[in-house]
Amino acid sequence: MPIRDHGRSWVKPAEEAAAGEPASLLAVVLVTALGSISGGVFWTGVFFVTREHYRFSAVENLTLALVMGTGYALVARSAGAASRRFEHVGVRRLAALGFVAWAVAASLPGFVSSRLGMWLCAVLGAAIPGVIWPVMESYLGGGRHGHELRRGLGTYNLTWTFGTAVPLLAFPWLTRLSALGPLYLCTVTNVVAVVALMRLPLHPAPSHAEHAQAAVGREYPALLIASSWLLPVSYLLLSALSPILPHRLSELGTPVPAALVAATWMVARFASLGVMAALPYWHGRWGALVAACAALLVGVALTLLAGTLPLVVVGLALFGAGLGITYFCSLYYALAVGHAAVDAGGGFEALIGVGYMLGPLVGLSGQLMPSGFEERGTVLLAWAAALAGGAAASRPYFAVRRERKHAR
């Protein structure tokens, strides 16, 4: 018998999901907010912890990021298979198990004070959410189509981007309490997330085949392919930039804590996702992906090459806007075309993992350049990878145009 709170069910029975009712958006957003705080620590804040508490060099941070990205990609790719193994007990329990494991991983440096403890914490803490986020995306998209799906994505995206920015914004205060304060915050939020999961049904709602098909525009499959190339490129640039950003800002000198300046790209990403959620006409069009690609390229170049802090901030803002547009487009087309299955979210997150894996290789290659040319080398390599990805992303566009020309 589900617990009642003011006449409303706190735990929705699985039968409701089976009947096709979408999971409560409020519940999805609550879990997402809590998990995103941990995500922000592990994909950005952790490199400040390793630099300031463990004295990691830029090369060590990039190597750590490489291993973290590899683990995330492998776990995300297997999320669909893992969810099928939990079908008899409920996919929600898979997410709960993931949050518990994530909480344990975040607390490891408190028990193992050596660098080994930090390495285990970072690698496990990066890999485990590879199974959590595809499940949450399936809860978000299950039973939602077209405008309802885009509206839900808008709320979801604004939630997780705000959540990931919290650790950087709170970093100065967290580290006053303890050098490992950001990691302990993860432990707390992940435990609370397990409780919040109880508002979700055991399984995501299935997609209605007819509604799903009607909501998929004729350009969607091609746009999905294009965005599937651009998404890993965006995270390649992010994961090449994040580990060396603390060192870059330290060289320039900032009047405020470096972590607050670094959060510029997160604020810009949040704003761009808000604009995407508000605008009704970007879906099914190619202009959004073109704008995202341009913002990413210019943004990363300014961030690493500009000689003044204001220009670096402009670069971070452009970069964040490009990340937000790319993410929104990619996730929307993945869920719309993939009918919100866990496999669709798993494939989407695996592409992010590929970017997280390749980005540090670009950064490491740049660090091997002659002294004084590290940033320029990183920019050139990142641009080469981004242009290659952009060229691949443009192929579906030209293929669609050729098909239409021959059909006339």
Coordinates of C-alpha atoms in Angstrom, one line a residue:
M1 CA 0.0 0.0 0.0
P2 CA 1.7 3.3 -1.1
I3 CA 2.2 5.9 1.6
R4 CA -0.2 8.8 1.3
D5 CA 0.7 12.5 1.7
H6 CA -2.3 14.9 1.8
G7 CA -4.3 12.4 -0.2
R8 CA -1.7 12.0 -2.9
S9 CA 0.4 8.9 -3.5
W10 CA 4.0 9.4 -2.6
V11 CA 5.1 6.2 -4.4
K12 CA 3.4 5.8 -7.7
P13 CA 2.5 2.1 -8.5
A14 CA 4.3 0.6 -11.5
E15 CA 0.8 -0.1 -13.0
E16 CA 0.4 3.6 -13.7
A17 CA 3.6 3.6 -15.8
A18 CA 2.4 0.5 -17.6
A19 CA -0.8 2.3 -18.5
G20 CA 1.3 5.0 -20.2
E21 CA 1.2 7.8 -17.7
P22 CA 4.5 9.8 -17.8
A23 CA 6.5 9.9 -14.6
S24 CA 6.1 13.0 -12.5
L25 CA 8.2 15.7 -14.0
L26 CA 8.7 17.2 -10.5
A27 CA 10.1 13.9 -9.3
V28 CA 12.4 13.5 -12.3
V29 CA 13.6 17.1 -11.8
L30 CA 14.2 16.6 -8.1
V31 CA 16.4 13.5 -8.6
T32 CA 18.1 15.2 -11.5
A33 CA 19.0 18.3 -9.4
L34 CA 20.5 16.2 -6.6
G35 CA 22.5 14.0 -9.0
S36 CA 23.7 17.0 -11.0
I37 CA 25.3 18.5 -8.0
S38 CA 27.5 15.4 -7.8
G39 CA 28.0 15.5 -11.6
G40 CA 29.3 19.1 -11.3
V41 CA 31.8 18.1 -8.7
F42 CA 33.2 15.1 -10.6
W43 CA 33.4 16.7 -14.0
T44 CA 34.7 20.2 -13.1
G45 CA 35.2 20.7 -9.4
V46 CA 37.3 17.5 -8.9
F47 CA 40.2 19.0 -10.9
F48 CA 40.4 22.0 -8.5
V49 CA 40.5 19.5 -5.6
T50 CA 43.3 17.4 -7.2
R51 CA 45.3 20.5 -8.1
E52 CA 44.9 22.3 -4.7
H53 CA 44.8 19.4 -2.3
Y54 CA 46.9 16.7 -4.1
R55 CA 49.1 19.0 -6.2
F56 CA 48.2 17.4 -9.5
S57 CA 49.9 18.9 -12.5
A58 CA 48.0 19.8 -15.7
V59 CA 49.3 16.6 -17.3
E60 CA 48.1 14.5 -14.3
N61 CA 44.7 16.1 -14.4
L62 CA 44.4 15.4 -18.1
T63 CA 45.4 11.8 -17.6
L64 CA 42.8 11.5 -14.8
A65 CA 40.2 13.0 -17.1
L66 CA 41.1 10.5 -19.8
V67 CA 40.5 7.5 -17.5
M68 CA 37.3 9.0 -16.2
G69 CA 35.9 9.6 -19.6
T70 CA 36.7 6.1 -20.7
G71 CA 34.9 4.6 -17.7
Y72 CA 31.9 6.8 -18.3
A73 CA 31.6 5.8 -22.0
L74 CA 31.8 2.1 -21.3
V75 CA 29.3 2.2 -18.5
A76 CA 26.8 4.4 -20.4
R77 CA 27.0 2.1 -23.4
S78 CA 25.9 -0.8 -21.2
A79 CA 23.1 1.1 -19.5
G80 CA 20.4 -0.5 -21.8
A81 CA 21.5 -4.0 -21.1
A82 CA 21.7 -3.3 -17.4
S83 CA 18.2 -1.9 -17.3
R84 CA 16.9 -5.1 -19.0
R85 CA 18.4 -7.2 -16.3
F86 CA 16.4 -5.1 -13.7
E87 CA 13.1 -5.4 -15.6
H88 CA 11.8 -8.0 -13.1
V89 CA 12.5 -5.9 -10.0
G90 CA 12.2 -2.4 -11.5
V91 CA 14.5 0.0 -13.3
R92 CA 14.1 2.5 -10.4
R93 CA 16.1 0.1 -8.3
L94 CA 19.0 0.2 -10.7
A95 CA 19.1 3.9 -10.4
A96 CA 19.0 3.6 -6.6
L97 CA 21.9 1.2 -6.6
G98 CA 23.8 3.6 -8.7
F99 CA 23.3 6.5 -6.4
V100 CA 24.4 4.4 -3.4
A101 CA 27.5 3.3 -5.1
W102 CA 28.2 6.9 -6.2
A103 CA 27.9 8.1 -2.6
V104 CA 30.4 5.5 -1.4
A105 CA 32.8 6.4 -4.2
A106 CA 32.6 10.1 -3.3
S107 CA 33.5 9.4 0.3
L108 CA 36.6 7.2 -0.5
P109 CA 39.3 10.0 -0.1
G110 CA 38.1 10.4 3.5
F111 CA 39.1 6.9 4.3
V112 CA 42.1 6.5 1.9
S113 CA 44.1 9.7 2.1
S114 CA 46.7 8.8 -0.5
R115 CA 46.5 9.7 -4.2
L116 CA 45.1 6.2 -4.8
G117 CA 42.0 7.1 -2.9
M118 CA 41.5 10.2 -5.0
W119 CA 42.0 8.2 -8.2
L120 CA 39.5 5.5 -7.2
C121 CA 37.0 8.2 -6.2
A122 CA 37.3 10.1 -9.4
V123 CA 37.2 7.1 -11.8
L124 CA 34.3 5.4 -10.0
G125 CA 32.5 8.7 -9.4
A126 CA 32.7 9.4 -13.2
A127 CA 31.7 6.0 -14.4
I128 CA 28.8 5.2 -12.1
P129 CA 26.5 7.9 -13.4
G130 CA 26.8 6.5 -16.9
V131 CA 24.0 4.1 -15.9
I132 CA 22.0 6.6 -13.8
W133 CA 21.4 9.3 -16.5
P134 CA 20.1 7.0 -19.3
V135 CA 17.6 5.7 -16.8
M136 CA 16.5 9.2 -15.8
E137 CA 16.3 10.3 -19.4
S138 CA 14.0 7.4 -20.1
Y139 CA 11.7 8.4 -17.1
L140 CA 11.7 12.0 -18.6
G141 CA 10.9 11.0 -22.2
G142 CA 8.6 8.0 -21.5
G143 CA 5.1 8.9 -22.5
R144 CA 6.0 12.4 -23.7
H145 CA 6.1 13.5 -27.3
G146 CA 6.5 16.6 -29.4
H147 CA 5.8 19.8 -27.5
E148 CA 5.4 18.0 -24.2
L149 CA 8.7 16.3 -24.6
R150 CA 10.5 19.6 -25.5
R151 CA 8.9 21.4 -22.5
G152 CA 10.0 18.6 -20.2
L153 CA 13.5 18.7 -21.7
G154 CA 13.6 22.4 -21.0
T155 CA 12.8 21.9 -17.3
Y156 CA 15.2 19.0 -17.1
N157 CA 18.1 20.8 -18.8
L158 CA 17.7 23.9 -16.8
T159 CA 17.7 21.8 -13.6
W160 CA 20.8 19.8 -14.3
T161 CA 22.8 22.7 -15.6
F162 CA 22.0 24.7 -12.5
G163 CA 22.9 21.7 -10.4
T164 CA 26.3 21.2 -12.0
A165 CA 27.1 24.9 -11.4
V166 CA 26.4 24.7 -7.7
P167 CA 29.7 23.0 -6.7
L168 CA 31.8 25.6 -8.5
L169 CA 29.8 28.5 -7.1
A170 CA 30.0 27.1 -3.6
F171 CA 33.6 25.8 -4.0
P172 CA 35.3 28.5 -1.9
W173 CA 32.9 27.9 1.1
L174 CA 33.0 24.1 0.8
T175 CA 36.8 24.0 0.9
R176 CA 36.9 26.2 4.0
L177 CA 35.0 23.5 5.8
S178 CA 37.3 20.8 4.4
A179 CA 39.7 20.4 1.5
L180 CA 37.4 17.5 0.4
G181 CA 34.2 19.4 1.1
P182 CA 32.9 19.2 -2.5
L183 CA 33.3 15.4 -2.4
Y184 CA 31.4 15.1 0.9
L185 CA 28.6 17.2 -0.6
C186 CA 28.3 14.5 -3.3
T187 CA 27.9 11.8 -0.6
V188 CA 25.0 13.7 1.0
T189 CA 23.2 14.6 -2.2
N190 CA 23.4 11.1 -3.6
V191 CA 21.9 9.6 -0.4
V192 CA 19.1 12.1 -0.6
A193 CA 18.6 11.2 -4.3
V194 CA 17.9 7.6 -3.3
V195 CA 15.0 8.9 -1.1
A196 CA 13.7 11.2 -3.9
L197 CA 13.7 8.2 -6.3
M198 CA 10.7 6.8 -4.4
R199 CA 8.4 9.3 -6.1
L200 CA 9.1 7.5 -9.4
P201 CA 7.3 4.4 -10.7
L202 CA 9.3 1.1 -10.9
H203 CA 9.6 1.5 -14.6
P204 CA 9.5 4.4 -17.1
A205 CA 6.3 4.8 -19.0
P206 CA 6.4 3.3 -22.5
S207 CA 6.2 5.6 -25.6
H208 CA 2.9 5.5 -27.6
A209 CA 4.0 4.4 -31.1
E210 CA 1.5 6.4 -33.0
H211 CA 2.1 9.6 -31.1
A212 CA 5.9 9.1 -31.2
Q213 CA 5.9 8.6 -34.9
A214 CA 3.6 11.6 -35.5
A215 CA 6.0 13.9 -33.5
V216 CA 9.1 12.9 -35.5
G217 CA 9.7 15.4 -38.3
R218 CA 11.1 14.3 -41.7
E219 CA 14.5 15.9 -40.9
Y220 CA 14.8 14.4 -37.4
P221 CA 16.7 11.2 -38.4
A222 CA 19.3 13.3 -40.3
L223 CA 19.5 15.8 -37.5
L224 CA 20.0 13.0 -35.0
I225 CA 23.0 11.8 -37.0
A226 CA 24.5 15.2 -37.3
S227 CA 24.0 16.1 -33.7
S228 CA 25.5 12.7 -32.8
W229 CA 28.7 13.8 -34.4
L230 CA 28.6 17.3 -32.8
L231 CA 27.8 16.1 -29.3
P232 CA 31.1 14.2 -28.7
V233 CA 33.0 17.1 -30.3
S234 CA 31.5 19.5 -27.7
Y235 CA 32.4 17.3 -24.8
L236 CA 35.9 16.7 -26.4
L237 CA 36.4 20.4 -26.2
L238 CA 35.0 20.6 -22.7
S239 CA 37.1 17.7 -21.3
A240 CA 40.2 19.2 -23.0
L241 CA 39.6 22.5 -21.4
S242 CA 38.3 21.7 -17.9
P243 CA 41.5 20.0 -16.5
I244 CA 43.7 22.9 -17.6
L245 CA 41.3 25.7 -16.9
P246 CA 42.4 26.1 -13.2
H247 CA 46.0 26.5 -14.4
R248 CA 45.0 28.9 -17.2
L249 CA 43.1 31.2 -14.8
S250 CA 45.9 31.0 -12.3
E251 CA 48.3 32.3 -14.9
L252 CA 46.1 35.3 -15.7
G253 CA 45.2 36.1 -12.1
T254 CA 41.7 36.8 -11.1
P255 CA 40.2 39.3 -8.6
V256 CA 37.7 36.6 -7.5
P257 CA 38.2 32.9 -6.9
A258 CA 39.2 31.1 -10.1
A259 CA 36.3 28.6 -9.7
L260 CA 33.8 31.4 -9.9
V261 CA 35.3 32.6 -13.2
A262 CA 35.3 29.1 -14.5
A263 CA 31.6 28.9 -13.8
T264 CA 31.0 31.5 -16.6
W265 CA 30.6 28.7 -19.2
M266 CA 28.1 27.0 -16.9
V267 CA 26.0 30.1 -16.5
A268 CA 26.1 30.7 -20.3
R269 CA 25.1 27.1 -20.9
F270 CA 22.2 27.5 -18.5
A271 CA 21.0 30.6 -20.3
S272 CA 21.3 29.0 -23.8
L273 CA 19.2 26.1 -22.6
G274 CA 16.6 28.5 -21.3
V275 CA 16.4 30.2 -24.7
M276 CA 16.1 26.8 -26.4
A277 CA 13.3 25.9 -24.1
A278 CA 11.5 29.2 -24.8
L279 CA 11.9 29.3 -28.6
P280 CA 9.3 27.2 -30.5
Y281 CA 10.8 26.9 -33.9
W282 CA 14.4 25.5 -33.7
H283 CA 13.5 21.9 -33.9
G284 CA 13.7 20.3 -37.3
R285 CA 16.0 23.1 -38.5
W286 CA 19.8 23.0 -39.2
G287 CA 20.6 26.6 -38.1
A288 CA 20.8 25.7 -34.4
L289 CA 23.6 23.1 -35.0
V290 CA 25.5 25.6 -37.2
A291 CA 25.3 28.3 -34.5
A292 CA 26.4 25.8 -31.8
C293 CA 29.5 24.7 -33.8
A294 CA 30.6 28.3 -34.4
A295 CA 30.2 29.2 -30.7
L296 CA 32.2 26.2 -29.6
L297 CA 35.2 26.9 -32.0
V298 CA 35.4 30.6 -31.2
G299 CA 34.8 30.1 -27.5
V300 CA 37.5 27.6 -26.9
A301 CA 40.1 29.6 -28.9
L302 CA 39.4 32.8 -26.9
T303 CA 39.5 30.9 -23.6
L304 CA 42.9 29.4 -24.2
L305 CA 44.6 32.2 -26.3
A306 CA 43.2 35.5 -25.2
G307 CA 45.6 37.7 -23.3
T308 CA 43.2 39.4 -21.0
L309 CA 40.7 38.1 -18.4
P310 CA 37.6 39.9 -20.0
L311 CA 38.2 38.2 -23.3
V312 CA 38.6 34.8 -21.6
V313 CA 35.3 35.4 -19.9
V314 CA 33.7 36.1 -23.3
G315 CA 35.3 32.9 -24.6
L316 CA 33.9 30.9 -21.8
A317 CA 30.4 32.4 -22.3
L318 CA 30.4 31.6 -26.1
F319 CA 31.7 28.1 -25.3
G320 CA 29.0 27.5 -22.7
A321 CA 26.3 28.7 -25.2
G322 CA 27.6 26.2 -27.8
L323 CA 27.5 23.4 -25.3
G324 CA 23.9 24.2 -24.3
I325 CA 22.5 24.3 -27.8
T326 CA 24.3 21.2 -28.9
Y327 CA 23.1 19.3 -25.8
F328 CA 19.5 20.3 -26.1
C329 CA 19.3 19.4 -29.8
S330 CA 21.1 16.1 -29.4
L331 CA 19.0 14.8 -26.5
Y332 CA 15.8 15.9 -28.0
Y333 CA 16.4 14.1 -31.3
A334 CA 17.8 11.0 -29.5
L335 CA 14.7 10.7 -27.3
A336 CA 12.2 11.6 -30.1
V337 CA 13.7 9.2 -32.7
G338 CA 14.7 6.5 -30.1
H339 CA 11.2 6.5 -28.4
A340 CA 12.8 7.4 -25.0
A341 CA 14.2 3.9 -24.4
V342 CA 17.0 3.5 -21.9
D343 CA 19.1 2.4 -24.9
A344 CA 18.5 5.8 -26.6
G345 CA 19.7 7.6 -23.5
G346 CA 22.6 5.2 -23.1
G347 CA 23.7 5.8 -26.7
F348 CA 23.4 9.6 -26.1
E349 CA 25.5 9.4 -22.9
A350 CA 28.0 7.1 -24.4
L351 CA 28.7 9.8 -27.1
I352 CA 29.3 12.2 -24.2
G353 CA 31.7 9.7 -22.8
V354 CA 33.6 9.4 -26.1
G355 CA 34.0 13.2 -25.9
Y356 CA 35.2 13.0 -22.3
M357 CA 37.7 10.3 -23.4
L358 CA 39.1 12.0 -26.5
G359 CA 39.3 15.5 -25.0
P360 CA 42.1 14.7 -22.5
L361 CA 44.1 13.2 -25.3
V362 CA 43.9 16.5 -27.2
G363 CA 44.9 18.3 -24.0
L364 CA 47.8 15.9 -23.3
S365 CA 49.0 16.3 -26.9
G366 CA 48.9 20.0 -26.5
Q367 CA 50.9 19.8 -23.2
L368 CA 53.7 18.0 -25.1
M369 CA 54.2 21.0 -27.3
P370 CA 57.4 23.1 -26.7
S371 CA 57.2 25.4 -23.7
G372 CA 55.0 28.4 -24.3
F373 CA 53.1 26.7 -27.1
E374 CA 50.9 24.4 -24.9
E375 CA 47.7 26.5 -25.2
R376 CA 48.2 27.1 -28.9
G377 CA 48.9 23.5 -29.6
T378 CA 45.8 22.5 -27.6
V379 CA 43.6 25.0 -29.6
L380 CA 45.0 23.8 -33.0
L381 CA 44.4 20.1 -32.1
A382 CA 40.9 20.9 -30.7
W383 CA 40.0 22.9 -33.8
A384 CA 41.2 20.0 -36.0
A385 CA 39.0 17.5 -34.1
A386 CA 36.1 19.9 -34.1
L387 CA 36.3 20.7 -37.8
A388 CA 36.5 16.9 -38.6
G389 CA 33.4 16.3 -36.4
G390 CA 31.7 19.3 -38.0
A391 CA 32.4 18.0 -41.5
A392 CA 31.0 14.6 -40.5
A393 CA 27.9 16.3 -39.0
S394 CA 27.3 18.2 -42.2
R395 CA 27.1 15.0 -44.3
P396 CA 23.5 14.1 -43.4
Y397 CA 22.4 17.7 -44.4
F398 CA 23.8 17.3 -47.9
A399 CA 22.5 13.7 -48.1
V400 CA 19.0 15.0 -47.4
R401 CA 19.3 17.8 -50.0
R402 CA 20.5 15.3 -52.6
E403 CA 17.6 13.0 -51.9
R404 CA 15.1 15.8 -52.3
K405 CA 16.7 17.0 -55.5
H406 CA 16.5 13.5 -57.1
A407 CA 12.9 13.1 -55.8
R408 CA 11.7 16.2 -57.8

